[in-house]
XYZ file of C-alpha atoms in Angstrom:
524
model
C 130.275 112.779 111.138
C 133.526 109.907 111.129
C 133.207 109.701 114.231
C 130.531 107.544 116.400
C 127.647 109.594 117.533
C 127.475 109.592 121.484
C 125.731 111.215 124.095
C 124.591 111.499 127.459
C 121.739 109.199 129.019
C 120.027 108.616 131.746
C 118.430 105.103 132.354
C 114.543 104.983 132.749
C 113.851 103.433 135.924
C 112.967 100.067 136.022
C 109.300 99.249 136.779
C 108.934 95.409 136.715
C 110.758 92.363 135.401
C 109.557 92.783 131.828
C 110.988 96.015 131.556
C 114.023 94.939 133.099
C 114.364 92.247 130.822
C 114.094 94.190 127.608
C 116.512 97.076 129.096
C 118.954 94.159 129.627
C 118.080 92.470 125.952
C 118.379 95.898 124.353
C 121.990 96.440 125.988
C 123.092 92.997 124.792
C 122.179 94.243 121.225
C 124.218 97.676 121.734
C 122.545 100.385 123.084
C 120.759 102.229 126.141
C 117.744 102.452 127.032
C 116.383 106.212 125.847
C 112.754 105.929 124.746
C 109.746 105.370 127.567
C 108.997 101.652 127.022
C 104.977 102.892 127.163
C 103.725 100.659 124.205
C 101.950 97.204 125.023
C 101.249 94.304 122.287
C 98.164 96.038 121.662
C 99.706 99.366 121.124
C 102.373 97.757 119.506
C 99.649 96.286 117.187
C 97.597 98.519 116.643
C 99.997 100.702 115.026
C 101.003 98.589 112.472
C 97.211 97.807 111.257
C 96.957 101.698 111.375
C 99.373 102.093 108.751
C 99.002 99.376 106.862
C 94.852 100.658 106.969
C 93.272 98.764 104.140
C 90.277 100.926 104.341
C 92.778 104.152 102.859
C 95.070 101.811 100.968
C 91.994 100.141 99.354
C 89.942 103.242 98.677
C 92.683 105.663 97.170
C 94.377 102.728 94.847
C 90.930 101.589 93.905
C 91.093 103.395 90.131
C 94.544 101.391 89.673
C 92.743 97.838 90.535
C 89.674 98.528 88.488
C 91.297 100.439 85.599
C 93.629 96.789 85.262
C 91.764 93.768 85.565
C 88.888 94.844 87.710
C 86.969 93.246 89.915
C 88.550 89.390 89.424
C 92.779 91.098 89.521
C 91.131 92.591 93.001
C 88.703 90.075 95.034
C 91.209 86.756 93.828
C 94.513 88.810 93.574
C 93.934 90.221 96.762
C 93.978 86.119 98.492
C 97.463 85.652 96.585
C 99.007 89.221 97.094
C 98.478 88.471 100.862
C 99.709 84.805 100.943
C 102.594 86.078 99.693
C 102.981 89.054 102.087
C 102.623 86.928 105.073
C 104.922 84.663 104.279
C 107.335 88.081 104.178
C 105.797 88.938 107.677
C 106.677 86.316 108.956
C 109.739 86.448 108.044
C 110.351 89.852 109.439
C 108.883 88.625 112.933
C 111.194 86.063 112.928
C 114.117 88.791 112.810
C 112.435 91.053 114.839
C 112.264 88.392 117.926
C 115.659 87.895 117.518
C 116.719 91.787 117.144
C 114.204 94.142 118.910
C 115.884 97.369 118.470
C 114.591 100.513 116.781
C 116.648 100.589 113.813
C 115.072 97.265 112.947
C 115.724 96.684 109.039
C 118.593 97.720 108.523
C 120.078 97.127 112.311
C 118.491 93.087 111.178
C 121.072 93.403 107.793
C 124.166 94.463 109.789
C 123.746 91.198 111.823
C 122.897 88.909 108.853
C 125.173 89.598 105.983
C 128.286 88.515 107.697
C 131.278 91.415 109.563
C 132.467 91.967 105.715
C 129.460 93.183 104.045
C 127.307 94.512 107.621
C 128.246 97.781 107.028
C 127.114 97.859 103.335
C 124.374 95.964 104.017
C 123.142 98.206 107.099
C 123.546 100.932 104.555
C 121.239 100.203 101.436
C 118.731 98.970 103.928
C 118.729 102.083 105.924
C 118.458 104.142 103.036
C 115.977 102.600 100.919
C 114.070 102.032 104.344
C 113.750 105.490 105.149
C 113.708 106.698 102.040
C 110.373 104.519 101.011
C 108.958 105.136 104.786
C 108.987 109.603 103.877
C 107.465 108.629 100.298
C 104.730 106.620 102.192
C 104.247 109.591 104.356
C 103.577 111.807 101.422
C 101.684 109.148 99.624
C 99.096 108.772 102.426
C 98.703 112.422 103.356
C 98.760 113.745 99.948
C 95.737 111.204 99.265
C 94.071 112.681 102.332
C 94.506 115.804 100.770
C 93.197 114.698 97.638
C 90.571 112.997 99.071
C 89.320 116.182 100.870
C 89.551 118.189 97.507
C 86.584 115.433 96.396
C 84.805 115.750 98.724
C 85.040 119.611 98.185
C 84.264 119.104 94.896
C 81.087 116.803 95.469
C 79.722 118.460 98.073
C 79.902 122.073 96.468
C 77.625 119.936 93.264
C 79.946 117.900 91.479
C 82.240 118.199 88.793
C 79.328 118.785 86.434
C 77.276 120.603 88.319
C 79.235 123.813 89.442
C 81.111 122.594 91.729
C 84.403 123.759 93.646
C 87.635 121.963 92.134
C 90.882 122.998 93.953
C 93.941 123.683 92.272
C 97.122 121.992 92.780
C 98.181 124.498 94.784
C 94.860 124.381 97.364
C 95.904 120.662 97.550
C 99.123 121.339 98.170
C 98.201 123.680 101.103
C 95.337 121.129 102.288
C 98.376 118.683 102.315
C 101.184 120.995 104.331
C 98.563 121.658 106.747
C 98.009 118.016 107.206
C 101.699 117.583 108.088
C 101.802 120.129 110.385
C 98.973 118.563 112.678
C 101.052 115.358 112.085
C 103.551 116.707 113.717
C 102.686 118.271 116.529
C 100.481 115.134 117.492
C 103.647 113.538 117.070
C 105.629 115.842 119.417
C 103.237 114.261 122.213
C 104.576 111.460 124.638
C 104.373 108.396 123.719
C 101.558 107.507 125.771
C 99.731 109.766 123.395
C 100.626 108.285 120.225
C 99.784 105.052 121.790
C 96.149 106.615 122.301
C 95.965 107.553 118.355
C 97.334 103.939 117.434
C 94.499 102.463 119.163
C 91.840 105.221 117.764
C 93.293 104.288 114.290
C 93.235 100.514 114.572
C 89.544 100.730 115.905
C 88.372 103.457 113.387
C 90.070 101.133 109.992
C 88.158 98.236 112.045
C 84.603 100.034 113.002
C 84.689 101.783 109.597
C 85.306 99.015 107.541
C 82.484 96.828 109.038
C 80.170 100.150 109.012
C 80.792 100.458 105.459
C 80.983 96.721 104.627
C 77.161 96.742 105.916
C 76.088 100.225 104.336
C 77.216 99.262 100.995
C 74.870 96.964 99.725
C 72.166 97.682 101.896
C 71.997 101.104 100.426
C 73.048 100.309 96.496
C 69.848 99.905 94.523
C 72.361 98.613 91.840
C 74.394 95.505 92.342
C 76.635 93.537 90.902
C 76.444 90.067 90.456
C 78.281 87.284 92.085
C 79.514 86.202 89.206
C 80.312 89.421 88.402
C 82.516 90.226 91.221
C 84.904 87.548 91.173
C 84.801 86.511 87.131
C 84.700 89.457 85.485
C 88.204 90.638 83.771
C 88.577 94.032 82.658
C 90.428 94.837 79.602
C 89.072 97.723 78.526
C 91.442 100.249 80.723
C 92.144 102.934 77.777
C 96.460 101.986 78.552
C 97.187 99.845 75.370
C 97.643 97.093 77.075
C 95.698 94.197 76.345
C 97.616 90.981 77.283
C 95.444 89.244 80.264
C 98.509 87.865 82.038
C 99.914 91.644 82.049
C 96.949 93.091 83.354
C 96.170 90.739 85.441
C 99.878 91.336 87.153
C 99.182 95.091 86.798
C 95.936 94.591 89.188
C 97.936 93.146 91.904
C 99.875 96.093 92.784
C 96.681 98.174 94.716
C 96.820 94.960 96.900
C 100.714 95.344 97.248
C 100.070 98.697 97.893
C 97.561 98.014 100.620
C 99.484 95.730 102.360
C 102.363 97.526 103.227
C 103.801 99.445 106.509
C 104.315 96.526 108.840
C 107.450 97.273 110.068
C 106.307 99.603 112.416
C 106.421 97.461 114.739
C 109.812 96.582 114.640
C 110.208 100.698 114.657
C 108.456 100.856 117.903
C 110.071 97.685 119.602
C 112.177 99.684 122.002
C 109.238 100.957 123.373
C 107.380 97.899 123.737
C 107.383 95.976 126.687
C 107.983 92.120 125.784
C 109.168 93.564 122.690
C 110.809 89.691 121.543
C 107.139 88.790 121.712
C 105.254 91.627 120.920
C 107.061 93.172 118.243
C 106.655 90.210 116.144
C 103.418 89.679 117.566
C 102.816 93.016 116.334
C 103.919 92.655 112.707
C 101.935 89.082 112.078
C 98.385 90.084 113.761
C 98.331 93.082 112.003
C 98.784 91.845 108.520
C 96.571 88.583 109.188
C 93.689 91.211 110.159
C 94.588 93.665 107.627
C 93.917 91.125 105.028
C 90.764 89.626 106.272
C 89.411 93.212 106.836
C 90.614 94.395 102.990
C 89.392 92.014 101.403
C 85.483 91.883 102.721
C 85.916 95.764 102.202
C 86.984 95.080 98.477
C 84.275 92.636 97.683
C 81.493 95.248 99.080
C 83.137 97.935 96.641
C 83.237 95.455 93.842
C 79.239 95.081 94.423
C 78.934 98.785 93.202
C 81.005 98.982 89.740
C 78.534 97.817 87.504
C 79.595 100.637 84.984
C 83.735 100.540 84.907
C 83.823 103.200 82.417
C 82.062 105.588 83.873
C 83.421 105.074 87.325
C 86.792 106.027 85.698
C 86.029 108.793 83.286
C 87.643 111.934 84.420
C 84.793 114.106 83.272
C 81.743 112.451 86.102
C 81.154 114.674 89.154
C 83.693 113.160 91.183
C 86.652 113.629 88.050
C 86.908 109.904 87.820
C 87.694 109.053 91.361
C 85.762 105.597 91.318
C 85.334 104.759 95.024
C 83.555 108.514 95.491
C 81.484 108.512 92.650
C 80.064 104.901 93.065
C 79.187 105.564 96.929
C 77.785 109.093 95.799
C 75.893 107.681 93.288
C 74.489 104.922 95.227
C 73.069 107.351 97.810
C 71.596 109.743 95.432
C 69.427 107.082 93.687
C 68.122 105.718 97.058
C 67.298 109.122 98.920
C 67.848 111.479 96.420
C 71.118 112.880 98.022
C 74.592 112.261 97.674
C 75.266 112.951 101.518
C 75.469 110.012 102.806
C 78.335 108.749 100.503
C 79.773 111.838 101.639
C 80.120 110.511 105.006
C 81.126 107.567 104.345
C 83.916 109.035 102.421
C 84.510 110.870 105.645
C 84.859 107.770 107.483
C 87.845 106.707 105.234
C 89.468 110.343 105.393
C 89.862 109.407 108.854
C 91.078 106.494 108.465
C 93.726 107.868 106.507
C 94.585 110.943 108.858
C 95.404 108.690 111.637
C 97.642 106.254 109.172
C 98.873 109.473 108.209
C 100.265 110.180 111.880
C 101.466 106.327 112.579
C 103.095 106.694 109.351
C 105.147 109.902 111.087
C 106.018 108.085 114.015
C 107.528 105.032 112.299
C 109.392 107.319 110.423
C 110.543 108.869 112.905
C 111.640 106.349 114.936
C 113.639 104.826 112.245
C 115.387 108.598 111.829
C 116.148 108.247 115.215
C 117.881 105.148 115.256
C 119.269 105.952 111.764
C 121.168 108.702 113.532
C 121.679 107.136 116.763
C 124.239 105.114 114.384
C 125.638 108.555 112.176
C 124.330 107.479 109.566
C 122.093 110.636 108.396
C 123.969 114.107 107.880
C 123.314 116.041 110.930
C 123.230 113.216 113.281
C 123.301 114.990 116.059
C 120.937 117.009 115.433
C 118.745 114.632 115.116
C 119.485 112.432 117.052
C 117.819 113.902 120.412
C 115.052 113.218 122.868
C 112.583 115.770 124.584
C 112.295 114.959 128.731
C 109.575 113.280 127.732
C 111.660 110.567 125.656
C 110.454 111.429 122.000
C 113.237 112.119 119.442
C 111.600 115.988 118.426
C 113.672 116.812 116.074
C 113.589 113.977 113.544
C 109.309 114.616 113.981
C 110.250 117.479 112.331
C 112.462 116.362 109.566
C 110.102 113.428 108.673
C 107.218 116.313 108.162
C 109.804 118.690 106.630
C 111.107 115.891 104.155
C 107.462 114.753 102.960
C 106.524 117.897 101.924
C 109.356 118.991 99.832
C 108.881 115.573 98.525
C 105.231 116.575 97.487
C 106.592 120.089 96.056
C 107.181 117.427 92.840
C 103.225 117.379 92.548
C 103.626 120.867 90.840
C 105.377 119.662 87.776
C 104.898 116.628 86.417
C 101.917 113.842 87.534
C 103.302 111.714 86.503
C 106.391 111.751 87.758
C 104.908 112.522 91.287
C 103.161 109.136 90.813
C 106.303 107.177 90.497
C 107.577 108.780 93.176
C 104.661 107.428 95.166
C 105.429 103.955 93.989
C 108.527 104.495 96.184
C 106.699 104.014 98.942
C 106.248 100.557 98.219
C 109.307 99.147 96.771
C 111.530 101.268 98.958
C 110.414 99.482 102.151
C 109.641 96.355 100.558
C 113.519 96.140 98.873
C 113.943 97.263 102.785
C 112.169 93.988 104.118
C 113.929 92.048 101.663
C 117.532 92.358 102.412
C 117.648 91.034 105.688
C 115.257 88.302 105.148
C 117.469 87.494 102.185
C 121.188 87.470 104.333
C 118.813 85.163 106.883
C 118.307 82.487 104.628
C 122.229 82.983 102.863
C 124.661 84.481 105.041
C 123.266 83.589 108.062
C 120.933 80.429 107.197
C 123.291 78.465 110.042
C 124.429 80.946 112.423
C 121.135 82.742 112.967
C 119.461 82.583 116.470
C 116.387 83.290 116.782
C 114.837 84.622 119.744
C 110.954 83.447 121.048
C 108.920 84.189 118.002
C 110.517 81.297 115.226
C 109.417 79.497 112.570
C 111.493 76.401 113.525
C 112.482 74.231 110.070
C 110.179 76.741 108.475
C 111.859 79.438 108.689
C 114.493 79.013 105.398
C 111.677 77.767 103.447
C 109.184 81.062 103.881
C 112.271 83.063 103.862
C 113.232 82.287 100.511
C 109.559 82.825 99.275
C 109.393 86.005 100.828
C 112.681 87.277 98.980
C 111.078 85.801 94.966
C 108.346 87.901 96.170
C 110.204 90.929 96.916
C 111.922 90.783 93.590
C 108.722 89.944 91.616
C 107.111 92.738 93.260
C 110.039 94.994 92.403
C 109.633 94.112 88.469
C 106.262 94.529 88.736
C 105.805 98.123 90.190
C 108.880 98.648 87.239
C 107.051 97.534 84.377
C 105.032 99.873 81.661
C 101.624 101.046 82.632
C 100.931 102.093 78.692
C 101.231 101.207 75.334
C 102.697 103.230 73.505
C 105.544 104.573 75.946
C 105.237 108.025 76.099
C 106.381 111.199 78.361
C 103.085 111.608 79.946
C 102.194 107.678 80.270
C 106.171 106.679 81.205
C 106.666 104.412 84.509
C 109.395 106.331 86.226
C 109.383 103.917 89.256
C 112.497 102.533 87.838
C 114.304 105.401 87.127
C 113.774 107.017 90.964
C 114.598 103.289 92.621
C 117.324 102.999 90.757
C 118.178 107.133 91.913
C 118.274 105.903 95.714
C 119.902 102.841 94.639
C 122.883 105.323 92.833
C 123.045 107.674 95.478
C 123.611 104.935 98.016
C 126.264 103.464 97.139
C 128.128 106.423 95.215
C 127.838 108.049 98.940
C 129.148 105.294 100.181
C 132.183 104.587 97.524
C 133.088 108.276 97.807
C 132.370 109.083 101.446
C 130.588 106.341 104.311
C 132.697 103.470 103.346
C 135.670 105.316 105.044
C 134.028 105.645 108.510
C 130.241 103.849 108.690
C 130.356 100.585 110.673
C 126.684 99.842 110.865
C 124.854 99.799 114.166
C 126.759 101.973 116.963
C 127.173 100.517 120.244
C 126.773 103.197 122.583
C 126.873 101.411 126.182
C 130.557 99.352 125.717
C 129.192 96.235 124.999
C 129.837 94.263 122.111
C 126.907 93.386 118.845
């Protein structure tokens, strides 16, 4: 693997001046045009918006926000997290505009860290990014399998009415089937993936809009405005009583729900006017997701009149708070919870489309990392079909995601911690190139069409500070006293990724990995 990976490539035909400019810029960055540029700025935005998918993220992590702080930690905390996430997104967009390549974050680190540190910076950023993306695919698709299980449970009578509670093996089988479908979808040409991305963005927006109207219209019992914006739930059953600590834990739901927008960067080699469209995809997806997510949170908070009951694992939904709240709202209004199941179905479709977009982004990151020789057996993964699809790495992404979920058969606590890597891993990868942008490259950075001007360094410093804070927050104990069944394994797993990547660097990669590989004969 010491030799740079290379392959014969046929140049794509140039259809318009913009495509020619994109091809020339990519050549300047050191790469041939091997993927088809079939995405518009709307398509690029749609993929990131589908992956962020606040309808999915808020629903599947709502228990965490409800337990730690309740309504106030989510409705007010969302503003705080959105503002700081906005700084991260703006900084990433500025760098993306300067370096529009599928490698995204690890390529940026190589360019910004300086000659001496570029290989190591690129190596660490790339591995945190790709492992985080694998965990992200696992998180989304396994959460969908669990949601399907809850819908089946409630549809067959609920936990207290003889409903069918699927075993962990059945849930894993559902998860495997979802992954296979997502693999097949991502084996299609880019114009098909663009259509799925548009559908995901539309469904996420339309679904949120529909639920925000339906929920208050159906609910007979609604929480007061004061409750929604000021109530702090300290009865978490986890032995945590400090209000500041509780509020900090509650922010984790908001942070998980606003992640994944690096997809716009990974799709730039397939996007027209990439140095503008990619950054706009990042910024607009985060901005709109922040607005839609907050509106959805407020609507859900109006249903949370009895928090202990909704979190009780002995209720009909097995402690799945959003599912129980929607089911009860329709049952009280109409005598049947079918409407609640249809609402959950809307969320399930959103989650399904989000999972497909995750595989898309993950496969492009894997393709780029393999192109630069950083992944074992890179020659196998660095291949594209006649339709310019990196097929092998699509199925690598699906396979790794399935293996990751096997931990659910053992320790559920360890599995949940592994899913935290879906936030911490990518966020560390987000923070590294921004850190180099405001340190080693603060004077040498040459911005692209999208730039923050004199505010770039300030916004970047705020972004790096928030990345550090998020990493610490996700590593704190979630219960006291700390025991085997409540221990937070997130720092162990994140530390494991760091140790393995550093260990492989010291023992092997430092002798051959030089960062992004020039495959067109021009210097990068």
